[in-house]
JSON list of C-alpha atoms in Angstrom, two decimals:
[
{"chain": "A", "resi": 1, "resn": "UNK", "atom": "CA", "xyz": [-7.62, 30.51, -1.41]},
{"chain": "A", "resi": 2, "resn": "UNK", "atom": "CA", "xyz": [-5.27, 33.37, -0.84]},
{"chain": "A", "resi": 3, "resn": "UNK", "atom": "CA", "xyz": [-4.81, 34.43, 2.77]},
{"chain": "A", "resi": 4, "resn": "UNK", "atom": "CA", "xyz": [-5.34, 38.00, 3.93]},
{"chain": "A", "resi": 5, "resn": "UNK", "atom": "CA", "xyz": [-2.31, 40.22, 4.43]},
{"chain": "A", "resi": 6, "resn": "UNK", "atom": "CA", "xyz": [-2.36, 42.58, 7.39]},
{"chain": "A", "resi": 7, "resn": "UNK", "atom": "CA", "xyz": [-0.20, 45.70, 7.64]},
{"chain": "A", "resi": 8, "resn": "UNK", "atom": "CA", "xyz": [0.13, 48.93, 9.58]},
{"chain": "A", "resi": 9, "resn": "UNK", "atom": "CA", "xyz": [0.98, 47.59, 13.00]},
{"chain": "A", "resi": 10, "resn": "UNK", "atom": "CA", "xyz": [3.82, 48.77, 15.16]},
{"chain": "A", "resi": 11, "resn": "UNK", "atom": "CA", "xyz": [4.58, 50.42, 18.46]},
{"chain": "A", "resi": 12, "resn": "UNK", "atom": "CA", "xyz": [2.90, 53.50, 19.86]},
{"chain": "A", "resi": 13, "resn": "UNK", "atom": "CA", "xyz": [2.49, 55.26, 23.17]},
{"chain": "A", "resi": 14, "resn": "UNK", "atom": "CA", "xyz": [-0.76, 55.00, 25.05]},
{"chain": "A", "resi": 15, "resn": "UNK", "atom": "CA", "xyz": [-3.26, 57.51, 23.74]},
{"chain": "A", "resi": 16, "resn": "UNK", "atom": "CA", "xyz": [-1.85, 57.27, 20.25]},
{"chain": "A", "resi": 17, "resn": "UNK", "atom": "CA", "xyz": [-3.34, 55.93, 17.02]},
{"chain": "A", "resi": 18, "resn": "UNK", "atom": "CA", "xyz": [-2.62, 53.29, 14.42]},
{"chain": "A", "resi": 19, "resn": "UNK", "atom": "CA", "xyz": [-4.38, 52.27, 11.23]},
{"chain": "A", "resi": 20, "resn": "UNK", "atom": "CA", "xyz": [-4.34, 48.63, 10.27]},
{"chain": "A", "resi": 21, "resn": "UNK", "atom": "CA", "xyz": [-4.96, 47.51, 6.70]},
{"chain": "A", "resi": 22, "resn": "UNK", "atom": "CA", "xyz": [-6.09, 44.14, 5.42]},
{"chain": "A", "resi": 23, "resn": "UNK", "atom": "CA", "xyz": [-5.70, 43.10, 1.80]},
{"chain": "A", "resi": 24, "resn": "UNK", "atom": "CA", "xyz": [-8.01, 40.20, 1.06]},
{"chain": "A", "resi": 25, "resn": "UNK", "atom": "CA", "xyz": [-8.88, 38.89, -2.36]},
{"chain": "A", "resi": 26, "resn": "UNK", "atom": "CA", "xyz": [-11.92, 36.73, -2.02]},
{"chain": "A", "resi": 27, "resn": "UNK", "atom": "CA", "xyz": [-11.24, 33.50, -3.84]},
{"chain": "A", "resi": 28, "resn": "UNK", "atom": "CA", "xyz": [-13.37, 30.82, -2.26]},
{"chain": "A", "resi": 29, "resn": "UNK", "atom": "CA", "xyz": [-16.81, 32.18, -2.98]},
{"chain": "A", "resi": 30, "resn": "UNK", "atom": "CA", "xyz": [-18.65, 34.21, -5.57]},
{"chain": "A", "resi": 31, "resn": "UNK", "atom": "CA", "xyz": [-17.54, 37.80, -5.75]},
{"chain": "A", "resi": 32, "resn": "UNK", "atom": "CA", "xyz": [-21.23, 38.74, -5.85]},
{"chain": "A", "resi": 33, "resn": "UNK", "atom": "CA", "xyz": [-22.04, 37.26, -2.46]},
{"chain": "A", "resi": 34, "resn": "UNK", "atom": "CA", "xyz": [-22.16, 39.27, 0.76]},
{"chain": "A", "resi": 35, "resn": "UNK", "atom": "CA", "xyz": [-20.25, 38.30, 3.87]},
{"chain": "A", "resi": 36, "resn": "UNK", "atom": "CA", "xyz": [-18.56, 39.72, 6.94]},
{"chain": "A", "resi": 37, "resn": "UNK", "atom": "CA", "xyz": [-15.00, 40.91, 7.28]},
{"chain": "A", "resi": 38, "resn": "UNK", "atom": "CA", "xyz": [-13.73, 40.74, 10.80]},
{"chain": "A", "resi": 39, "resn": "UNK", "atom": "CA", "xyz": [-10.79, 42.04, 12.78]},
{"chain": "A", "resi": 40, "resn": "UNK", "atom": "CA", "xyz": [-9.58, 39.79, 15.57]},
{"chain": "A", "resi": 41, "resn": "UNK", "atom": "CA", "xyz": [-6.83, 40.05, 18.11]},
{"chain": "A", "resi": 42, "resn": "UNK", "atom": "CA", "xyz": [-4.94, 37.42, 20.01]},
{"chain": "A", "resi": 43, "resn": "UNK", "atom": "CA", "xyz": [-3.03, 37.65, 23.25]},
{"chain": "A", "resi": 44, "resn": "UNK", "atom": "CA", "xyz": [-0.20, 35.17, 23.91]},
{"chain": "A", "resi": 45, "resn": "UNK", "atom": "CA", "xyz": [-1.60, 31.79, 24.81]},
{"chain": "A", "resi": 46, "resn": "UNK", "atom": "CA", "xyz": [-5.18, 32.89, 24.22]},
{"chain": "A", "resi": 47, "resn": "UNK", "atom": "CA", "xyz": [-7.75, 32.29, 21.50]},
{"chain": "A", "resi": 48, "resn": "UNK", "atom": "CA", "xyz": [-8.38, 34.91, 18.87]},
{"chain": "A", "resi": 49, "resn": "UNK", "atom": "CA", "xyz": [-11.25, 37.22, 19.82]},
{"chain": "A", "resi": 50, "resn": "UNK", "atom": "CA", "xyz": [-13.37, 39.21, 17.41]},
{"chain": "A", "resi": 51, "resn": "UNK", "atom": "CA", "xyz": [-13.26, 42.94, 18.05]},
{"chain": "A", "resi": 52, "resn": "UNK", "atom": "CA", "xyz": [-14.83, 44.50, 14.95]},
{"chain": "A", "resi": 53, "resn": "UNK", "atom": "CA", "xyz": [-16.67, 43.38, 11.86]},
{"chain": "A", "resi": 54, "resn": "UNK", "atom": "CA", "xyz": [-18.30, 44.86, 8.81]},
{"chain": "A", "resi": 55, "resn": "UNK", "atom": "CA", "xyz": [-20.97, 43.55, 6.46]},
{"chain": "A", "resi": 56, "resn": "UNK", "atom": "CA", "xyz": [-19.88, 43.81, 2.82]},
{"chain": "A", "resi": 57, "resn": "UNK", "atom": "CA", "xyz": [-23.46, 44.50, 1.78]},
{"chain": "A", "resi": 58, "resn": "UNK", "atom": "CA", "xyz": [-23.08, 47.87, 3.46]},
{"chain": "A", "resi": 59, "resn": "UNK", "atom": "CA", "xyz": [-24.47, 49.77, 6.42]},
{"chain": "A", "resi": 60, "resn": "UNK", "atom": "CA", "xyz": [-23.61, 47.43, 9.26]},
{"chain": "A", "resi": 61, "resn": "UNK", "atom": "CA", "xyz": [-20.72, 47.24, 11.66]},
{"chain": "A", "resi": 62, "resn": "UNK", "atom": "CA", "xyz": [-20.17, 45.62, 15.05]},
{"chain": "A", "resi": 63, "resn": "UNK", "atom": "CA", "xyz": [-17.65, 46.33, 17.81]},
{"chain": "A", "resi": 64, "resn": "UNK", "atom": "CA", "xyz": [-16.75, 44.60, 21.01]},
{"chain": "A", "resi": 65, "resn": "UNK", "atom": "CA", "xyz": [-17.24, 46.61, 24.18]},
{"chain": "A", "resi": 66, "resn": "UNK", "atom": "CA", "xyz": [-13.48, 46.77, 24.65]},
{"chain": "A", "resi": 67, "resn": "UNK", "atom": "CA", "xyz": [-12.95, 48.83, 21.47]},
{"chain": "A", "resi": 68, "resn": "UNK", "atom": "CA", "xyz": [-16.31, 50.51, 20.89]},
{"chain": "A", "resi": 69, "resn": "UNK", "atom": "CA", "xyz": [-15.91, 54.26, 20.53]},
{"chain": "A", "resi": 70, "resn": "UNK", "atom": "CA", "xyz": [-12.15, 54.00, 19.92]},
{"chain": "A", "resi": 71, "resn": "UNK", "atom": "CA", "xyz": [-11.82, 51.75, 16.86]},
{"chain": "A", "resi": 72, "resn": "UNK", "atom": "CA", "xyz": [-13.48, 52.11, 13.45]},
{"chain": "A", "resi": 73, "resn": "UNK", "atom": "CA", "xyz": [-13.73, 49.42, 10.78]},
{"chain": "A", "resi": 74, "resn": "UNK", "atom": "CA", "xyz": [-14.19, 50.36, 7.15]},
{"chain": "A", "resi": 75, "resn": "UNK", "atom": "CA", "xyz": [-13.75, 49.05, 3.62]},
{"chain": "A", "resi": 76, "resn": "UNK", "atom": "CA", "xyz": [-12.89, 50.54, 0.27]},
{"chain": "A", "resi": 77, "resn": "UNK", "atom": "CA", "xyz": [-15.35, 50.40, -2.59]},
{"chain": "A", "resi": 78, "resn": "UNK", "atom": "CA", "xyz": [-13.75, 47.29, -4.09]},
{"chain": "A", "resi": 79, "resn": "UNK", "atom": "CA", "xyz": [-14.21, 45.40, -0.77]},
{"chain": "A", "resi": 80, "resn": "UNK", "atom": "CA", "xyz": [-10.67, 44.07, -1.15]},
{"chain": "A", "resi": 81, "resn": "UNK", "atom": "CA", "xyz": [-9.24, 46.39, 1.49]},
{"chain": "A", "resi": 82, "resn": "UNK", "atom": "CA", "xyz": [-10.51, 46.47, 5.06]},
{"chain": "A", "resi": 83, "resn": "UNK", "atom": "CA", "xyz": [-9.19, 48.96, 7.59]},
{"chain": "A", "resi": 84, "resn": "UNK", "atom": "CA", "xyz": [-9.15, 49.29, 11.35]},
{"chain": "A", "resi": 85, "resn": "UNK", "atom": "CA", "xyz": [-8.60, 52.81, 12.64]},
{"chain": "A", "resi": 86, "resn": "UNK", "atom": "CA", "xyz": [-7.46, 52.52, 16.25]},
{"chain": "A", "resi": 87, "resn": "UNK", "atom": "CA", "xyz": [-7.53, 55.64, 18.41]},
{"chain": "A", "resi": 88, "resn": "UNK", "atom": "CA", "xyz": [-6.88, 56.31, 22.10]},
{"chain": "A", "resi": 89, "resn": "UNK", "atom": "CA", "xyz": [-4.86, 53.12, 22.27]},
{"chain": "A", "resi": 90, "resn": "UNK", "atom": "CA", "xyz": [-4.27, 51.47, 25.62]},
{"chain": "A", "resi": 91, "resn": "UNK", "atom": "CA", "xyz": [-1.55, 49.05, 26.74]},
{"chain": "A", "resi": 92, "resn": "UNK", "atom": "CA", "xyz": [-4.19, 46.30, 26.87]},
{"chain": "A", "resi": 93, "resn": "UNK", "atom": "CA", "xyz": [-4.66, 46.73, 23.12]},
{"chain": "A", "resi": 94, "resn": "UNK", "atom": "CA", "xyz": [-1.20, 45.19, 22.64]},
{"chain": "A", "resi": 95, "resn": "UNK", "atom": "CA", "xyz": [-1.75, 41.95, 20.73]},
{"chain": "A", "resi": 96, "resn": "UNK", "atom": "CA", "xyz": [-1.47, 40.24, 17.37]},
{"chain": "A", "resi": 97, "resn": "UNK", "atom": "CA", "xyz": [-4.19, 41.49, 15.03]},
{"chain": "A", "resi": 98, "resn": "UNK", "atom": "CA", "xyz": [-5.74, 39.42, 12.26]},
{"chain": "A", "resi": 99, "resn": "UNK", "atom": "CA", "xyz": [-8.39, 39.97, 9.62]},
{"chain": "A", "resi": 100, "resn": "UNK", "atom": "CA", "xyz": [-10.51, 37.28, 8.03]},
{"chain": "A", "resi": 101, "resn": "UNK", "atom": "CA", "xyz": [-13.70, 36.78, 6.07]},
{"chain": "A", "resi": 102, "resn": "UNK", "atom": "CA", "xyz": [-16.77, 34.78, 6.90]},
{"chain": "A", "resi": 103, "resn": "UNK", "atom": "CA", "xyz": [-18.72, 32.41, 4.72]},
{"chain": "A", "resi": 104, "resn": "UNK", "atom": "CA", "xyz": [-21.30, 34.09, 2.49]},
{"chain": "A", "resi": 105, "resn": "UNK", "atom": "CA", "xyz": [-24.36, 35.37, 4.28]},
{"chain": "A", "resi": 106, "resn": "UNK", "atom": "CA", "xyz": [-27.20, 37.74, 3.39]},
{"chain": "A", "resi": 107, "resn": "UNK", "atom": "CA", "xyz": [-27.72, 38.58, 7.07]},
{"chain": "A", "resi": 108, "resn": "UNK", "atom": "CA", "xyz": [-25.79, 41.55, 8.52]},
{"chain": "A", "resi": 109, "resn": "UNK", "atom": "CA", "xyz": [-26.36, 40.39, 12.08]},
{"chain": "A", "resi": 110, "resn": "UNK", "atom": "CA", "xyz": [-24.21, 37.33, 11.38]},
{"chain": "A", "resi": 111, "resn": "UNK", "atom": "CA", "xyz": [-21.34, 39.81, 11.75]},
{"chain": "A", "resi": 112, "resn": "UNK", "atom": "CA", "xyz": [-22.08, 40.23, 15.46]},
{"chain": "A", "resi": 113, "resn": "UNK", "atom": "CA", "xyz": [-19.56, 38.77, 17.90]},
{"chain": "A", "resi": 114, "resn": "UNK", "atom": "CA", "xyz": [-17.50, 37.07, 15.17]},
{"chain": "A", "resi": 115, "resn": "UNK", "atom": "CA", "xyz": [-16.22, 33.65, 16.12]},
{"chain": "A", "resi": 116, "resn": "UNK", "atom": "CA", "xyz": [-12.87, 32.71, 14.64]},
{"chain": "A", "resi": 117, "resn": "UNK", "atom": "CA", "xyz": [-14.15, 29.19, 13.88]},
{"chain": "A", "resi": 118, "resn": "UNK", "atom": "CA", "xyz": [-16.53, 30.71, 11.32]},
{"chain": "A", "resi": 119, "resn": "UNK", "atom": "CA", "xyz": [-13.90, 32.91, 9.63]},
{"chain": "A", "resi": 120, "resn": "UNK", "atom": "CA", "xyz": [-10.88, 32.19, 7.50]},
{"chain": "A", "resi": 121, "resn": "UNK", "atom": "CA", "xyz": [-8.44, 31.64, 5.94]},
{"chain": "A", "resi": 122, "resn": "UNK", "atom": "CA", "xyz": [-5.94, 33.28, 8.28]},
{"chain": "A", "resi": 123, "resn": "UNK", "atom": "CA", "xyz": [-2.85, 35.29, 7.49]},
{"chain": "A", "resi": 124, "resn": "UNK", "atom": "CA", "xyz": [0.17, 35.87, 9.67]},
{"chain": "A", "resi": 125, "resn": "UNK", "atom": "CA", "xyz": [-1.33, 38.82, 11.51]},
{"chain": "A", "resi": 126, "resn": "UNK", "atom": "CA", "xyz": [0.34, 42.03, 12.55]},
{"chain": "A", "resi": 127, "resn": "UNK", "atom": "CA", "xyz": [1.72, 42.99, 15.93]},
{"chain": "A", "resi": 128, "resn": "UNK", "atom": "CA", "xyz": [0.56, 46.05, 17.83]},
{"chain": "A", "resi": 129, "resn": "UNK", "atom": "CA", "xyz": [2.41, 47.22, 20.92]},
{"chain": "A", "resi": 130, "resn": "UNK", "atom": "CA", "xyz": [1.14, 50.07, 23.07]},
{"chain": "A", "resi": 131, "resn": "UNK", "atom": "CA", "xyz": [3.55, 51.43, 25.66]},
{"chain": "A", "resi": 132, "resn": "UNK", "atom": "CA", "xyz": [2.22, 52.96, 28.89]}
]
């Protein structure tokens, strides 16, 4: 399967905004199935943590408490592009950011608190640095 390709990272001052993009062509499963797309971030030496996810069947998103109200996840109509709009960035948002897809599921609540062991494959990620 092809791996997702993240883009849009970079450096920004605290309070600023960035928009991450994820290009993912679903190869492993039927294009008619529904699933979750998740954004994760990873600090050096730490495990990837899920921060936002979206159900491809529509109408359902989830956010971690650390980003709720500041970040917005969305997809285009083709479901091949997933975005993460990041506003009011803080220095603690500095990390490597990854996107990945889950296995097929008809249940939107499976997108809650995404666990990186249930998502994949993984791309190289994109670095975000927020200066104080």
